Coordinates of N, CA and C in Angstrom, one line a residue:
X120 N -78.7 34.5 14.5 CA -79.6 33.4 14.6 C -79.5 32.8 16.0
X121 N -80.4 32.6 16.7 CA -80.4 32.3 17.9 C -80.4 30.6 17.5
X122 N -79.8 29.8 19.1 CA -79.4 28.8 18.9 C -80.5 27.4 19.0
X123 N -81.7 28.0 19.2 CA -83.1 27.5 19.1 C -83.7 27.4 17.9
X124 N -82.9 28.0 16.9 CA -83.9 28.0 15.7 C -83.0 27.4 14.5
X125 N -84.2 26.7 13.9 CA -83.3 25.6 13.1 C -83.7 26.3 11.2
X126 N -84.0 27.1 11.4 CA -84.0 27.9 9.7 C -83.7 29.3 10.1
X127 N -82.9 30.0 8.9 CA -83.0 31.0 8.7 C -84.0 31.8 8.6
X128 N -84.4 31.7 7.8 CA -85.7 31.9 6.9 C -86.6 31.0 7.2
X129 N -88.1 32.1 7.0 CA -89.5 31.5 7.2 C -89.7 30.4 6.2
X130 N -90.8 29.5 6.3 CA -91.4 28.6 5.1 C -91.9 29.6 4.2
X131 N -92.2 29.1 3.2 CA -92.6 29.9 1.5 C -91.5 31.1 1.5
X132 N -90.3 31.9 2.3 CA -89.7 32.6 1.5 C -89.0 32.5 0.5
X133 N -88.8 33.4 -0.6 CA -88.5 33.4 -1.1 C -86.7 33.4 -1.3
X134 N -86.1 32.0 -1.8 CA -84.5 32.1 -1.5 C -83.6 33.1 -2.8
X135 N -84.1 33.5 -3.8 CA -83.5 33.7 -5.1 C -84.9 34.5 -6.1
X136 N -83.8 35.5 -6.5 CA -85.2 35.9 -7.5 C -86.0 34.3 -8.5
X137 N -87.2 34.9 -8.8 CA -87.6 34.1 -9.5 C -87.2 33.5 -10.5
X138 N -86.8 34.7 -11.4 CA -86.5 34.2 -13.0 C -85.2 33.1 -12.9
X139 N -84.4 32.6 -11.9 CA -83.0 32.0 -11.6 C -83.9 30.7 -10.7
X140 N -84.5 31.0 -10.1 CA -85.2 29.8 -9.4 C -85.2 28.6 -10.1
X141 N -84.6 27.4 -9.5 CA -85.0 25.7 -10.3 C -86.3 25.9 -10.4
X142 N -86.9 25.4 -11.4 CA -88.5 24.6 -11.5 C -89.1 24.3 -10.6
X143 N -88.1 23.2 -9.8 CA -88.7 22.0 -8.6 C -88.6 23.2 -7.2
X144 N -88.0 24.1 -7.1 CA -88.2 25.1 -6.0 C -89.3 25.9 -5.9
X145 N -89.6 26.0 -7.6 CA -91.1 27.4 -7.4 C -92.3 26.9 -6.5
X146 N -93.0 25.3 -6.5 CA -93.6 25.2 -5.6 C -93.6 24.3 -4.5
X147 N -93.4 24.5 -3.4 CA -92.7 23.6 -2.0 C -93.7 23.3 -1.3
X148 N -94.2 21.8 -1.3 CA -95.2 21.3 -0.2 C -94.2 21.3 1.2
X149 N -93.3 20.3 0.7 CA -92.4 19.7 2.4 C -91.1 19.9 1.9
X150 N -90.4 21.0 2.4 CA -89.0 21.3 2.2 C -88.2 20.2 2.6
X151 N -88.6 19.9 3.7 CA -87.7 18.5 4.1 C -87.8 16.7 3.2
X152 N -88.8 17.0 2.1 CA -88.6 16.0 1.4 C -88.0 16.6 0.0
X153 N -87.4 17.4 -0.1 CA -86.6 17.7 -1.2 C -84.8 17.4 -1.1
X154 N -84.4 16.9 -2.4 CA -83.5 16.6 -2.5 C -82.5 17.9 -3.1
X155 N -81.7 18.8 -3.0 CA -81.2 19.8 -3.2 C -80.1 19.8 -3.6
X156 N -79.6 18.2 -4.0 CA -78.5 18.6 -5.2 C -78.6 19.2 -6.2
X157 N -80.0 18.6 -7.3 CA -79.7 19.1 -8.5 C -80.2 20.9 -8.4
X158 N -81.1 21.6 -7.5 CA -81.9 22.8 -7.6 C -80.1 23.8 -7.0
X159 N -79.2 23.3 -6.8 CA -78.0 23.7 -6.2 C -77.2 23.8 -7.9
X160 N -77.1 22.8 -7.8 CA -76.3 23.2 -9.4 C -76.8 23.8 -10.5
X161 N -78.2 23.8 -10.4 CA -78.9 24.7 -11.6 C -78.8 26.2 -11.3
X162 N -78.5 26.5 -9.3 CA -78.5 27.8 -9.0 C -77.2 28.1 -9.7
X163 N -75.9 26.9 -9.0 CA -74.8 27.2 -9.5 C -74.2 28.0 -10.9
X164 N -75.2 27.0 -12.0 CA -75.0 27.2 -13.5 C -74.8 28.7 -13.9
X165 N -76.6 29.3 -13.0 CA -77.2 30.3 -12.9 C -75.9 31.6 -12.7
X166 N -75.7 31.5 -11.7 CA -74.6 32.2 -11.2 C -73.7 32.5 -11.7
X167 N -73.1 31.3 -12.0 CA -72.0 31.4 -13.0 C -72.3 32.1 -14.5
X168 N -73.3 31.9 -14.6 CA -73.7 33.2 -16.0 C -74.1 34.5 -15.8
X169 N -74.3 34.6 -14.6 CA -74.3 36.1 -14.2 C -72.9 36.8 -13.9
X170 N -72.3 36.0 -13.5 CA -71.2 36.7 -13.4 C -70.2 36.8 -14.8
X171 N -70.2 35.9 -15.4 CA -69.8 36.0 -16.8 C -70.2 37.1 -17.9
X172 N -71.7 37.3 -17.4 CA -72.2 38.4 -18.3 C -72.9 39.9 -17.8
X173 N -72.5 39.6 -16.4 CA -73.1 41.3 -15.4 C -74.5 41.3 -15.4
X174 N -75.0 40.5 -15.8 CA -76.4 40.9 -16.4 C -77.0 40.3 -14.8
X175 N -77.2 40.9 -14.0 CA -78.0 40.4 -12.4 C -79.1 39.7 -12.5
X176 N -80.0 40.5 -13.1 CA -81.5 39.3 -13.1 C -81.8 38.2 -13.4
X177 N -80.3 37.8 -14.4 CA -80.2 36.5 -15.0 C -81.1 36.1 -16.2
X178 N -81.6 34.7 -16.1 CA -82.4 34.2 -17.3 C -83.5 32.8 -17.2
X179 N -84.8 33.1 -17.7 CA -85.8 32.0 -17.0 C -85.2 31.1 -17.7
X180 N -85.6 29.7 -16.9 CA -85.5 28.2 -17.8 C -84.3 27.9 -18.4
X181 N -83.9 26.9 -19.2 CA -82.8 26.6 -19.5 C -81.7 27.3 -20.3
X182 N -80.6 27.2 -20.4 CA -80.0 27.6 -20.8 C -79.8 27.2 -22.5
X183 N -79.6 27.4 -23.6 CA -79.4 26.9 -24.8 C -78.9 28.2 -25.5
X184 N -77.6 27.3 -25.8 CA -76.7 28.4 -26.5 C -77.0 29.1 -27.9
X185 N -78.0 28.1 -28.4 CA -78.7 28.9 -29.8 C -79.7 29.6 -29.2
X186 N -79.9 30.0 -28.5 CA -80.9 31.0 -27.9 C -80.0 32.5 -27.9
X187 N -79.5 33.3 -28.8 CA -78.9 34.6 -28.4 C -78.9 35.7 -27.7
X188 N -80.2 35.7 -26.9 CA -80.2 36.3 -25.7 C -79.7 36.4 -25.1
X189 N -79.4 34.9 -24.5 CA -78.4 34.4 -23.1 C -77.0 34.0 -23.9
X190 N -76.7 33.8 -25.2 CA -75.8 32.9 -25.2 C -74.5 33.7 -25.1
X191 N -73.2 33.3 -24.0 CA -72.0 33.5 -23.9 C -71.2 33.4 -25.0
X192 N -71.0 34.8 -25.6 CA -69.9 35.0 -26.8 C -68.7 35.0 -26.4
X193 N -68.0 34.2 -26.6 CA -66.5 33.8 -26.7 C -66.0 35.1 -27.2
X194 N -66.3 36.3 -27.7 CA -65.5 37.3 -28.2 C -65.9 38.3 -26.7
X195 N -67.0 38.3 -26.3 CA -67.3 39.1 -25.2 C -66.2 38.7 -24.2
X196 N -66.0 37.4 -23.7 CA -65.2 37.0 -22.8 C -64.0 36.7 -23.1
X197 N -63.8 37.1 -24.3 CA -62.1 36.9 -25.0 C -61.4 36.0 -24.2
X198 N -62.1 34.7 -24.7 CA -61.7 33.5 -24.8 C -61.7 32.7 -26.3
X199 N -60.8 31.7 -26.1 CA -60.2 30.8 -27.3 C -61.7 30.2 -28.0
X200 N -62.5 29.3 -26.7 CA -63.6 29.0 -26.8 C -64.9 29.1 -25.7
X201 N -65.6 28.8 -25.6 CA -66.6 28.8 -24.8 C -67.7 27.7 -24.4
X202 N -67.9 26.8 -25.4 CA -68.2 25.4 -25.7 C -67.8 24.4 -24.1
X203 N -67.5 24.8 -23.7 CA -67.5 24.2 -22.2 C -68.3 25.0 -21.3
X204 N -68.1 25.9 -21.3 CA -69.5 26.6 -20.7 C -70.5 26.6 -20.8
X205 N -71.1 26.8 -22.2 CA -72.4 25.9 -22.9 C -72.9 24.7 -22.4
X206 N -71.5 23.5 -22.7 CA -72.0 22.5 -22.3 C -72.5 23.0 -21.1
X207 N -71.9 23.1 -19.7 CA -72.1 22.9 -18.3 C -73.2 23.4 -18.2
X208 N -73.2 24.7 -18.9 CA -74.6 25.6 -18.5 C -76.0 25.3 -18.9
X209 N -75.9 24.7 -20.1 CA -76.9 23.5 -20.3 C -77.2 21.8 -20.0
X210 N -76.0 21.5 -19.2 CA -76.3 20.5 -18.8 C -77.1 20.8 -17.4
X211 N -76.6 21.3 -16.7 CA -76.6 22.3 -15.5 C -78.3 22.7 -15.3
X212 N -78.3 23.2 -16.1 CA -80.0 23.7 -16.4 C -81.1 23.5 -16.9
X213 N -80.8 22.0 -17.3 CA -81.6 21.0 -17.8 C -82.9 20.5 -17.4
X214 N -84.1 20.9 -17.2 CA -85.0 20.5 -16.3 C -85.8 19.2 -16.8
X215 N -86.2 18.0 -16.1 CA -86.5 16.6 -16.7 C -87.6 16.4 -16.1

């Protein structure tokens, strides 16, 4: 990156596949009036369930652990519980 240029990346590219994308990212008038906490932790959440479950393309919209598609089995990850991850991953991916 040369030291003249203040983005990586063009306007409208795309930073993340779609289906993992926050809500408030899919359509961008003014990048510079966005607030990127919360579209950061919903990537975060994102991630963190990809790597928990290999599955790369991830999963649209929220996370909900009665959903069995997406939901993290505590036997898959031979753990005691999982219920903390749940929480986070649906708090995490909560769109309001």
């Amino acid at each position: 990156m040369e030291e003249t240029e203040e983005h990586i990346t063009d306007m409208h590219d795309d930073m993340v596949p779609a289906v993992i994308r926050p809500p408030e990212m899919r359509s961008i008038e003014n990048p510079d009036e966005i607030d990127y906490r919360k579209p950061d932790v919903y990537l975060s959440a994102k991630i963190v369930w990809i790597v928990f479950t290999g599955v790369k393309g991830g999963f649209p919209e929220e996370y909900r652990h009665s959903e069995k598609g997406i939901y993290l089995d505590k036997k898959k990850l031979q753990v005691e519980t999982a219920e903390p991850l749940h929480a986070m991953l649906e708090s995490a991916t909560r769109y309001f």
